Short mmCIF file of C-alpha atoms in Angstrom, two decimals:
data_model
loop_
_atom_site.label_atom_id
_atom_site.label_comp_id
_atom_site.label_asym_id
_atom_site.label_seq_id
_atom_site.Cartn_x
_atom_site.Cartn_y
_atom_site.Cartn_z
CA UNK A 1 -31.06 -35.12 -23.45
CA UNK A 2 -28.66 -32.43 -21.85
CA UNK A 3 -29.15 -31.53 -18.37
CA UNK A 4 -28.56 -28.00 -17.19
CA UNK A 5 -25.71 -27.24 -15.34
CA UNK A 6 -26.73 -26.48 -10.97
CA UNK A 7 -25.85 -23.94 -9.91
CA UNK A 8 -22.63 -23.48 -7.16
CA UNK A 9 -24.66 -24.18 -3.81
CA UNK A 10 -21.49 -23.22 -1.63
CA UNK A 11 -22.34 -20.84 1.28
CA UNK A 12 -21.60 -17.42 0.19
CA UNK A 13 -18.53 -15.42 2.63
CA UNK A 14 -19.79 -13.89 6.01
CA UNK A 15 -19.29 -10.33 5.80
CA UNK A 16 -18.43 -9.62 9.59
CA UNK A 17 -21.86 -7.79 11.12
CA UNK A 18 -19.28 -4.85 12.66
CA UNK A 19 -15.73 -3.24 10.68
CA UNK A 20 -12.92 -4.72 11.85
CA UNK A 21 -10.49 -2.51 14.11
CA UNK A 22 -7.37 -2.04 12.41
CA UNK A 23 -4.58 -2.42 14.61
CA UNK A 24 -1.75 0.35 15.13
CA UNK A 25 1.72 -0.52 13.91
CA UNK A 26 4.82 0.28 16.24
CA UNK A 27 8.13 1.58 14.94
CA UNK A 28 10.16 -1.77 15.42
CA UNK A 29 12.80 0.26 17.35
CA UNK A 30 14.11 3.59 18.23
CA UNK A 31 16.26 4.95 15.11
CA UNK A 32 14.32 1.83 13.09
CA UNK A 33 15.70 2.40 9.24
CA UNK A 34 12.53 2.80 6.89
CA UNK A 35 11.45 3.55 3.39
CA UNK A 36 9.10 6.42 3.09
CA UNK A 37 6.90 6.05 -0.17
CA UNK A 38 4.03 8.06 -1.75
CA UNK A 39 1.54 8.12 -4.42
CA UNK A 40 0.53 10.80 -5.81
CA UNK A 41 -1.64 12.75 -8.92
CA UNK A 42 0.22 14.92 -11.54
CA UNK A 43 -2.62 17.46 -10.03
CA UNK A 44 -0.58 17.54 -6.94
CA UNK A 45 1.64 19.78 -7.09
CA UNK A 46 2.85 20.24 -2.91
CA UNK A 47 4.12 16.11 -2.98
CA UNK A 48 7.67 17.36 -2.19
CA UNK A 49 5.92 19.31 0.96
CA UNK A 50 3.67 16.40 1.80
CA UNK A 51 6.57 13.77 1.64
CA UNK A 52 9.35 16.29 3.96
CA UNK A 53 6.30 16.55 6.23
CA UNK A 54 5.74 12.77 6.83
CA UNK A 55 9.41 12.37 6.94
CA UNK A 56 9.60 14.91 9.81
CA UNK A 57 6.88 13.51 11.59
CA UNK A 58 8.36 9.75 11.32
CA UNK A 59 11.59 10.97 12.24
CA UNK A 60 9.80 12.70 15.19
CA UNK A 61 8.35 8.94 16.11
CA UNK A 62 12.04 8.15 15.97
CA UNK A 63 12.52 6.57 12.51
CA UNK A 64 14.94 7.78 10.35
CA UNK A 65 14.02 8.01 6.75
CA UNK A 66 16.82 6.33 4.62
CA UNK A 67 15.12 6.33 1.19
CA UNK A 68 12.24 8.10 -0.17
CA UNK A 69 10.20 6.71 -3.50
CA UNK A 70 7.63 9.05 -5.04
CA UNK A 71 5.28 7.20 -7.95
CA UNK A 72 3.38 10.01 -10.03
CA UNK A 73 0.48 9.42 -11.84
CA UNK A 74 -0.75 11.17 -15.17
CA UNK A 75 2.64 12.70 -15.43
CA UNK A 76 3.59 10.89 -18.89
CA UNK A 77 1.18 11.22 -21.84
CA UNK A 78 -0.09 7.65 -21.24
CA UNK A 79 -0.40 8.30 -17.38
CA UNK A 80 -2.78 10.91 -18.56
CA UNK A 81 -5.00 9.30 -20.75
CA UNK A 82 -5.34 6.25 -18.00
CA UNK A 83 -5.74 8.07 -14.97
CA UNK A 84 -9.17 7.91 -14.83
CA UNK A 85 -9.04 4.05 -14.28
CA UNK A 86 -8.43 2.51 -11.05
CA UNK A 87 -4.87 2.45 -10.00
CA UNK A 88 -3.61 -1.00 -8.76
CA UNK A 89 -6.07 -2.64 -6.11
CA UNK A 90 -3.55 -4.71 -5.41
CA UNK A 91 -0.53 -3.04 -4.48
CA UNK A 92 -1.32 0.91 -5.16
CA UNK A 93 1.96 1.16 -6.99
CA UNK A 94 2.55 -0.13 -10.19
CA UNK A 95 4.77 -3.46 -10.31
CA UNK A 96 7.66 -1.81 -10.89
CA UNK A 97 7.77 1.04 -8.57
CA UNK A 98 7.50 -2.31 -6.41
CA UNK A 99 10.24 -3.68 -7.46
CA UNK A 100 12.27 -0.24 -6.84
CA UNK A 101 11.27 -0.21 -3.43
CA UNK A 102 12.02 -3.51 -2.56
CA UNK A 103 15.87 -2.83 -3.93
CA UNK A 104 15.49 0.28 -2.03
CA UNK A 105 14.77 -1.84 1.30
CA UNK A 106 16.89 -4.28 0.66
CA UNK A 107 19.81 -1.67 -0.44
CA UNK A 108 19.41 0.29 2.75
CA UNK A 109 18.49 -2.61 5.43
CA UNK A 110 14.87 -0.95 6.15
CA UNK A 111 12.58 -2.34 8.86
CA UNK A 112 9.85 -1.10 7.35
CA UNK A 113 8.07 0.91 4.63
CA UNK A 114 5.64 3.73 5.46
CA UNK A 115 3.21 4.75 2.92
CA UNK A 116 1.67 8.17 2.72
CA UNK A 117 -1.62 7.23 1.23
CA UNK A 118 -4.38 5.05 3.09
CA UNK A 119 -3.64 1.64 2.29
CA UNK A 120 -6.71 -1.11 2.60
CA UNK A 121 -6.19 -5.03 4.23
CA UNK A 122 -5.37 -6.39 1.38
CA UNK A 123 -2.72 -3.82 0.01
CA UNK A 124 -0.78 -3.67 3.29
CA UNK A 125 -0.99 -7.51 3.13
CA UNK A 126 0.24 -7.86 -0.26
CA UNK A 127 2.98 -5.47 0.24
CA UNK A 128 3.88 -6.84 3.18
CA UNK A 129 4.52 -10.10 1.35
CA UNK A 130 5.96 -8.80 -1.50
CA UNK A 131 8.77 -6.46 0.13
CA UNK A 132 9.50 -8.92 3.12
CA UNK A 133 8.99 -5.95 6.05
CA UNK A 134 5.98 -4.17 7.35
CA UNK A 135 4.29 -2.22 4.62
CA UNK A 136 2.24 0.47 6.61
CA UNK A 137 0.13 3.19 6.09
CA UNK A 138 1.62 6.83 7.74
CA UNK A 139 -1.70 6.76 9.84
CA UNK A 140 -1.56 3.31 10.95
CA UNK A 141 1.37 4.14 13.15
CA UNK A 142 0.98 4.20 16.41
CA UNK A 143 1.59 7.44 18.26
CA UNK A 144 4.07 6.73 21.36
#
């Protein structure tokens, strides 16, 4: 006779009771090289004026912007019809724009790359990893 199959009796993952504080990233030095990137809709039409903005205010922080990387999305017909699905929860860019900015950093010796848009735990992580440098969020930096 078959048996049925039991069910997975592993403990289930502790959600912590309180959010974790995320810590502030520092510049890694005065004049540090970095890689500004952002993401953006095909809705938004001020990016340019968003992106010279967080360049000022990084270069006011004392970082000098060597490269900046815009990725756009719903700008090509197929962009369109997909961006109502979630963009990648992984690494907010797709794989390629990736790869561009990793050439970029490599290219221009950057410390690190500063992303306009929020990134979560697991992006910065996984960005971090993937480009070999601090992969931060424009907010996350700490204000001297």
């Amino acid at each position: 006779m078959h048996q049925h199959r039991r069910r997975d009796r592993r403990l289930a993952r502790r959600v912590p009771s309180e959010p974790v504080q995320r810590r502030a990233f520092r510049l890694p030095a005065v004049d540090a090289d970095v890689v500004l990137v952002g993401y953006f809709s095909a809705k938004q039409k001020d990016f340019e004026t968003v992106m010279a903005s967080a360049a000022a205010e990084l270069a006011a922080r004392g970082a000098r912007v060597v490269t900046q990387i815009v990725q756009r999305r719903g700008v090509s017909d197929g962009g369109v019809q997909t961006m109502g699905l979630p963009y990648s929860s992984r690494t907010l860019l797709t794989y390629g724009k990736v790869r561009e900015v990793a050439q970029a950093c490599d290219q221009a010796n950057a410390k690190a790359v500063i992303f306009v848009a929020s990134l979560t735990e697991r992006q910065q992580r996984t960005l971090t990893d993937m480009l070999g440098r601090p992969a931060v969020s424009l907010s996350d930096i700490a204000a001297d």
